[in-house]
Amino acid sequence: MIIDAHAHLVAPTSLYAHRSQLSVSGGQYGDPYRAKVSDADLEVSAAQNVAIMDGVGTDVQVLSPRPFLMINGNARWENITSWVHDQNDIIARTVKLHPTRFRGIAALPQQTGRPVASLFDEIKRATEELGFVGVLVNPDPDEGGGKSPPLGDPYWYPLYERLCELDLPGHIHSGNCSAGRETYDEHFITEESLAITSIYRAGVFERFPSLKLMVSHGGGAIPYQVGRWRSHREMARTAGKIARDAPTFDTILKTFWFDTVLHNKRSLELLFDVVGADRCCFGTERPGSGAGIDPVSGRPLDDIRPVIEAIESLGEDDRRGIFEHNARRLFSRLEF
Ligand SMILES: [Zn+2]
């Protein structure tokens, strides 16, 4: 079985038209103000996505909302919660339409400065009512404004505690960016890198050893920049700032999970080499930013499966892990 652990919702335009209405209306239509998407329209979108999956041999996609389309930052709290509710409902309906092809990752209502305990109601609904297998965690709900505490900050600990209690993985994936210096694509990589370094520095996995976090897009820049962080760690050891037998940076890095949304063979080889193939789940983000056609292979750059199959350093067990078994270990609620 081929499980795509990083894919986003394909939804009718009526859903996104509602987002615009929601954003500009400022409560004009009352709260909650919910999207109306017909079953017929949703089936067209879902079938379109199934065809895209079939085109590359993907059996199951783990679907989350499209992060850059989430409403975060300083938006009205009612808009944030309403849009999250709509997103999760539409994903749940998509799963119901094709129960052998999709599973859901929940959006969470993240607002700048609001305690993470405000996410718990939606986590409960997503797991108990909607049957979702994980949650999407935006490490920067302030969207580039500088007010989001890094993921190593105690602000996030109640969320980690809840995720551990539920054995629910968090998929780390930032959303939009309003800073003006980064596009949202660039912001993804920045935030993924910061997620790893801040969590490592704060010793989050020592406090929450059963926490499961999957860092998007192959862990941002960190696997590529690993030498810098190895050195920091060893300098800290020499200076007596950490215990002599404290784990190395590489050991801590292998506590995270990673996806394979890299669109480049040599980047994937580096990822598997640095973090271990057993920590990586096949992911494509297809359809999405990798839709460009590779001038060399003539295939879409997000058709990652043949690229992984061609990596000589991987054994058969590694490949089976990447394509299926690692996702089953990560998403304990993934029942097929
Ligand atoms: Zn994504």
Coordinates of C-alpha atoms and ligand atoms in Angstrom, one line a residue:
M1 CA 0.0 0.0 0.0
I2 CA 1.2 3.5 -0.8
I3 CA 0.2 6.0 1.9
D4 CA 0.7 9.7 1.2
A5 CA 1.1 11.3 4.6
H6 CA 1.2 14.9 3.4
A7 CA -1.6 15.9 1.2
H8 CA -4.1 18.8 1.3
L9 CA -7.8 19.0 0.7
V10 CA -9.1 19.5 -2.9
A11 CA -12.4 21.3 -2.5
P12 CA -14.9 23.1 -4.6
T13 CA -14.5 26.8 -5.3
S14 CA -17.7 27.4 -3.3
L15 CA -15.8 26.6 -0.1
Y16 CA -13.2 29.3 -0.9
A17 CA -15.8 31.8 -2.0
H18 CA -17.2 31.4 1.5
R19 CA -13.8 32.1 3.0
S20 CA -13.8 35.5 1.3
Q21 CA -17.3 36.3 2.5
L22 CA -16.4 35.2 6.0
S23 CA -13.3 37.4 6.1
V24 CA -14.9 40.6 4.8
S25 CA -18.3 40.3 6.6
G26 CA -16.9 40.9 10.1
G27 CA -19.8 39.0 11.7
Q28 CA -22.5 40.6 9.5
Y29 CA -24.2 37.3 9.0
G30 CA -24.0 36.2 12.6
D31 CA -21.8 33.5 14.2
P32 CA -21.2 30.8 13.4
Y33 CA -21.4 31.6 9.7
R34 CA -20.8 28.3 7.9
A35 CA -20.0 27.3 4.3
K36 CA -22.6 25.5 2.2
V37 CA -21.0 23.0 -0.1
S38 CA -23.3 20.5 -1.9
D39 CA -22.6 16.8 -2.0
A40 CA -22.5 16.9 -5.8
D41 CA -19.8 19.6 -5.8
L42 CA -17.8 17.9 -3.2
E43 CA -17.9 14.6 -5.0
V44 CA -16.6 16.3 -8.2
S45 CA -13.6 17.6 -6.2
A46 CA -13.0 14.4 -4.4
A47 CA -13.2 12.3 -7.6
Q48 CA -10.7 14.7 -9.2
N49 CA -8.3 14.1 -6.4
V50 CA -8.8 10.3 -6.5
A51 CA -7.9 10.5 -10.3
I52 CA -4.7 12.5 -9.4
M53 CA -3.8 9.8 -6.9
D54 CA -4.5 7.0 -9.3
G55 CA -2.3 8.7 -11.9
V56 CA 0.7 8.1 -9.6
G57 CA -0.4 4.9 -7.8
T58 CA -1.2 6.4 -4.4
D59 CA -3.6 4.3 -2.4
V60 CA -4.4 6.6 0.5
Q61 CA -3.9 10.3 1.2
V62 CA -3.9 11.7 4.7
L63 CA -5.6 15.0 4.0
S64 CA -5.2 18.2 5.9
P65 CA -6.5 21.7 5.0
R66 CA -4.4 23.8 2.6
P67 CA -2.3 25.6 5.2
F68 CA -1.9 28.9 3.4
L69 CA -5.7 29.2 3.2
M70 CA -6.3 28.9 6.9
I71 CA -7.3 31.9 8.9
N72 CA -4.9 32.7 11.7
G73 CA -3.1 35.8 13.0
N74 CA -5.3 38.5 14.4
A75 CA -8.4 37.5 12.6
R76 CA -11.8 37.4 14.5
W77 CA -11.9 34.4 16.8
E78 CA -15.3 33.5 15.4
N79 CA -14.0 33.5 11.9
I80 CA -11.1 31.3 12.9
T81 CA -13.3 28.8 14.7
S82 CA -15.9 28.8 12.0
W83 CA -13.4 28.3 9.1
V84 CA -11.7 25.5 11.0
H85 CA -15.1 23.8 11.6
D86 CA -15.9 24.1 7.9
Q87 CA -12.5 22.7 6.8
N88 CA -12.7 19.8 9.1
D89 CA -16.3 19.0 8.2
I90 CA -15.4 19.1 4.5
I91 CA -12.4 16.8 5.0
A92 CA -14.6 14.4 7.0
R93 CA -17.2 14.4 4.2
T94 CA -14.5 13.7 1.7
V95 CA -13.2 10.8 3.7
K96 CA -16.8 9.5 3.9
L97 CA -17.2 9.7 0.1
H98 CA -14.0 7.6 -0.4
P99 CA -13.4 5.8 2.8
T100 CA -10.8 3.5 1.4
R101 CA -8.8 6.4 -0.1
F102 CA -8.6 9.2 2.5
R103 CA -8.1 9.9 6.2
G104 CA -8.2 13.3 7.9
I105 CA -5.8 15.6 9.7
A106 CA -7.6 18.3 11.6
A107 CA -7.2 22.0 11.3
L108 CA -7.0 23.8 14.7
P109 CA -8.3 27.2 15.7
Q110 CA -5.0 29.0 16.3
Q111 CA -5.0 32.7 17.0
T112 CA -2.1 34.9 18.0
G113 CA -1.7 35.0 21.8
R114 CA -4.6 32.7 22.6
P115 CA -3.7 29.8 25.0
V116 CA -3.3 26.5 23.3
A117 CA -6.0 25.0 25.6
S118 CA -8.4 26.8 23.2
L119 CA -7.5 24.0 20.6
F120 CA -8.7 21.2 22.8
D121 CA -12.4 21.3 21.9
E122 CA -11.6 20.9 18.2
I123 CA -9.1 18.2 18.9
K124 CA -11.9 16.3 20.8
R125 CA -14.4 16.8 18.0
A126 CA -11.8 15.8 15.3
T127 CA -10.9 12.6 17.1
E128 CA -14.1 11.5 18.7
E129 CA -16.7 12.7 16.1
L130 CA -14.8 12.9 12.9
G131 CA -12.4 10.0 13.2
F132 CA -9.3 12.1 12.3
V133 CA -5.8 10.6 12.6
G134 CA -3.8 13.7 13.5
V135 CA -3.7 17.4 13.8
L136 CA -2.1 20.2 11.8
V137 CA 0.0 22.5 14.0
N138 CA 0.9 25.9 12.6
P139 CA 4.1 26.8 14.5
D140 CA 3.5 30.5 13.7
P141 CA -0.1 31.4 14.0
D142 CA 1.0 35.1 14.0
E143 CA 2.0 34.5 10.3
G144 CA 5.4 36.3 10.3
G145 CA 4.4 39.0 12.8
G146 CA 6.9 37.8 15.4
K147 CA 4.5 37.2 18.3
S148 CA 4.3 33.4 18.1
P149 CA 6.4 31.6 20.8
P150 CA 8.8 29.1 19.3
L151 CA 7.7 25.4 19.6
G152 CA 10.2 24.9 22.4
D153 CA 8.4 27.5 24.5
P154 CA 6.2 26.2 27.5
Y155 CA 3.3 28.0 25.8
W156 CA 2.9 24.8 23.7
Y157 CA 3.4 22.2 26.5
P158 CA -0.3 21.8 27.3
L159 CA -0.9 20.9 23.6
Y160 CA 2.0 18.4 23.6
E161 CA 0.6 16.8 26.8
R162 CA -2.8 16.4 25.1
L163 CA -1.3 14.9 22.0
C164 CA 0.7 12.4 24.1
E165 CA -2.4 11.5 26.0
L166 CA -4.3 10.8 22.8
D167 CA -1.3 9.3 20.9
L168 CA -2.2 11.8 18.2
P169 CA 0.6 13.1 15.9
G170 CA 1.0 16.7 15.1
H171 CA 1.9 17.7 11.5
I172 CA 4.0 20.8 11.7
H173 CA 3.2 23.1 8.8
S174 CA 3.0 26.8 8.9
G175 CA 0.4 28.8 7.0
N176 CA 0.4 32.2 5.4
C177 CA 3.0 34.8 6.0
S178 CA 2.3 38.5 6.2
A179 CA 5.8 39.7 7.0
G180 CA 6.5 40.9 3.5
R181 CA 10.0 39.4 3.5
E182 CA 9.0 35.8 2.8
T183 CA 6.4 34.1 0.6
Y184 CA 4.4 31.4 2.4
D185 CA 6.6 28.8 0.7
E186 CA 9.8 30.4 2.1
H187 CA 8.1 30.8 5.4
F188 CA 7.3 27.0 5.5
I189 CA 11.0 26.2 5.4
T190 CA 11.9 28.9 8.0
E191 CA 9.3 27.6 10.4
E192 CA 10.2 24.0 10.0
S193 CA 13.8 24.7 10.7
L194 CA 12.9 26.8 13.8
A195 CA 10.5 24.0 14.9
I196 CA 13.3 21.5 15.1
T197 CA 16.0 23.8 16.6
S198 CA 13.7 25.3 19.3
I199 CA 12.3 21.9 20.3
Y200 CA 15.7 20.4 20.5
R201 CA 17.1 23.3 22.5
A202 CA 14.3 23.2 25.0
G203 CA 14.6 19.4 25.5
V204 CA 10.9 18.9 24.6
F205 CA 11.2 15.2 23.9
E206 CA 12.8 14.6 27.3
R207 CA 9.7 16.1 28.8
F208 CA 7.3 14.4 26.4
P209 CA 9.0 11.2 25.2
S210 CA 5.9 9.9 23.4
L211 CA 5.3 13.1 21.5
K212 CA 4.9 12.5 17.7
L213 CA 5.7 15.4 15.5
M214 CA 6.1 15.2 11.7
V215 CA 8.0 18.1 10.3
S216 CA 6.9 19.1 6.8
H217 CA 9.0 19.3 3.6
G218 CA 11.8 17.0 4.8
G219 CA 12.5 19.1 8.0
G220 CA 13.1 22.5 6.3
A221 CA 16.8 23.3 6.1
I222 CA 18.0 21.3 9.1
P223 CA 19.0 18.0 7.5
Y224 CA 21.1 20.0 5.0
Q225 CA 22.5 22.3 7.8
V226 CA 23.0 19.5 10.3
G227 CA 26.7 20.1 10.8
R228 CA 26.1 23.5 12.4
W229 CA 23.8 22.0 15.0
R230 CA 26.0 19.1 15.7
S231 CA 28.8 21.6 16.4
H232 CA 26.6 23.7 18.7
R233 CA 25.6 20.6 20.6
E234 CA 29.2 19.4 21.1
M235 CA 30.4 22.9 22.1
A236 CA 27.6 22.9 24.8
R237 CA 28.8 19.5 26.0
T238 CA 32.5 20.6 26.2
A239 CA 31.4 23.8 28.1
G240 CA 29.5 21.6 30.6
K241 CA 26.1 23.2 29.6
I242 CA 24.7 19.7 28.9
A243 CA 25.5 16.4 30.5
R244 CA 28.5 14.4 29.2
D245 CA 26.2 11.6 28.2
A246 CA 23.4 13.8 26.8
P247 CA 22.1 12.7 23.4
T248 CA 23.8 14.0 20.3
F249 CA 22.0 16.4 17.9
D250 CA 21.6 13.5 15.5
T251 CA 19.9 11.3 18.1
I252 CA 17.4 14.1 19.0
L253 CA 16.8 14.8 15.3
K254 CA 15.8 11.1 14.8
T255 CA 13.0 11.6 17.4
F256 CA 11.1 13.7 14.9
W257 CA 9.2 12.3 11.9
F258 CA 9.7 13.7 8.4
D259 CA 7.8 13.6 5.1
T260 CA 9.4 13.3 1.7
V261 CA 8.0 16.5 0.1
L262 CA 11.3 17.5 -1.4
H263 CA 10.8 17.0 -5.2
N264 CA 14.5 16.2 -5.7
K265 CA 16.3 12.9 -5.5
R266 CA 19.6 14.1 -4.0
S267 CA 17.7 16.0 -1.3
L268 CA 15.8 12.8 -0.5
E269 CA 19.0 10.8 -0.3
L270 CA 20.4 13.4 2.1
L271 CA 17.3 13.3 4.2
F272 CA 17.3 9.4 4.5
D273 CA 21.0 9.5 5.3
V274 CA 20.8 12.1 8.0
V275 CA 17.5 11.2 9.8
G276 CA 17.1 7.6 8.8
A277 CA 14.6 6.1 6.4
D278 CA 12.7 4.7 9.4
R279 CA 11.7 8.3 10.4
C280 CA 10.4 9.3 7.0
C281 CA 6.8 8.9 5.7
F282 CA 6.0 9.2 2.0
G283 CA 4.4 12.5 1.3
T284 CA 3.8 14.4 -1.9
E285 CA 1.6 17.5 -1.2
R286 CA 0.1 16.5 -4.6
P287 CA -1.7 18.4 -6.1
G288 CA 0.2 21.5 -4.9
S289 CA 3.5 23.3 -5.3
G290 CA 5.3 20.3 -6.9
A291 CA 3.1 20.3 -10.0
G292 CA 5.9 21.6 -12.3
I293 CA 7.2 19.2 -14.9
D294 CA 10.8 18.0 -14.4
P295 CA 12.6 18.8 -17.7
V296 CA 14.8 15.8 -17.2
S297 CA 12.2 13.0 -16.5
G298 CA 9.2 14.7 -18.1
R299 CA 7.2 13.8 -15.0
P300 CA 5.6 16.2 -12.4
L301 CA 8.1 17.0 -9.7
D302 CA 5.6 15.8 -7.1
D303 CA 5.5 12.3 -8.6
I304 CA 8.0 11.3 -5.9
R305 CA 7.4 7.5 -5.7
P306 CA 9.6 6.6 -8.7
V307 CA 12.3 8.9 -7.4
I308 CA 12.4 7.1 -4.1
E309 CA 12.2 3.7 -5.8
A310 CA 15.4 4.7 -7.7
I311 CA 17.4 5.5 -4.7
E312 CA 20.1 2.8 -4.6
S313 CA 21.0 3.2 -0.9
L314 CA 17.5 2.1 0.3
G315 CA 16.8 -1.5 0.9
E316 CA 13.4 -3.2 0.4
D317 CA 12.5 -2.8 4.0
D318 CA 13.4 0.9 4.0
R319 CA 11.1 1.4 1.0
R320 CA 8.2 -0.5 2.5
G321 CA 8.6 1.6 5.6
I322 CA 8.7 4.9 3.8
F323 CA 5.7 4.0 1.6
E324 CA 3.5 2.4 4.2
H325 CA 4.7 1.1 7.6
N326 CA 6.2 4.3 9.0
A327 CA 2.9 6.1 8.4
R328 CA 1.2 3.2 10.3
R329 CA 3.6 3.7 13.2
L330 CA 3.1 7.4 13.2
F331 CA -0.7 7.5 12.8
S332 CA -1.8 4.9 15.3
R333 CA -5.5 5.6 14.3
L334 CA -4.9 4.8 10.6
E335 CA -7.0 1.7 10.2
F336 CA -7.0 -0.1 6.9
Ligands
ZN1 ZN 1.7 21.1 2.7

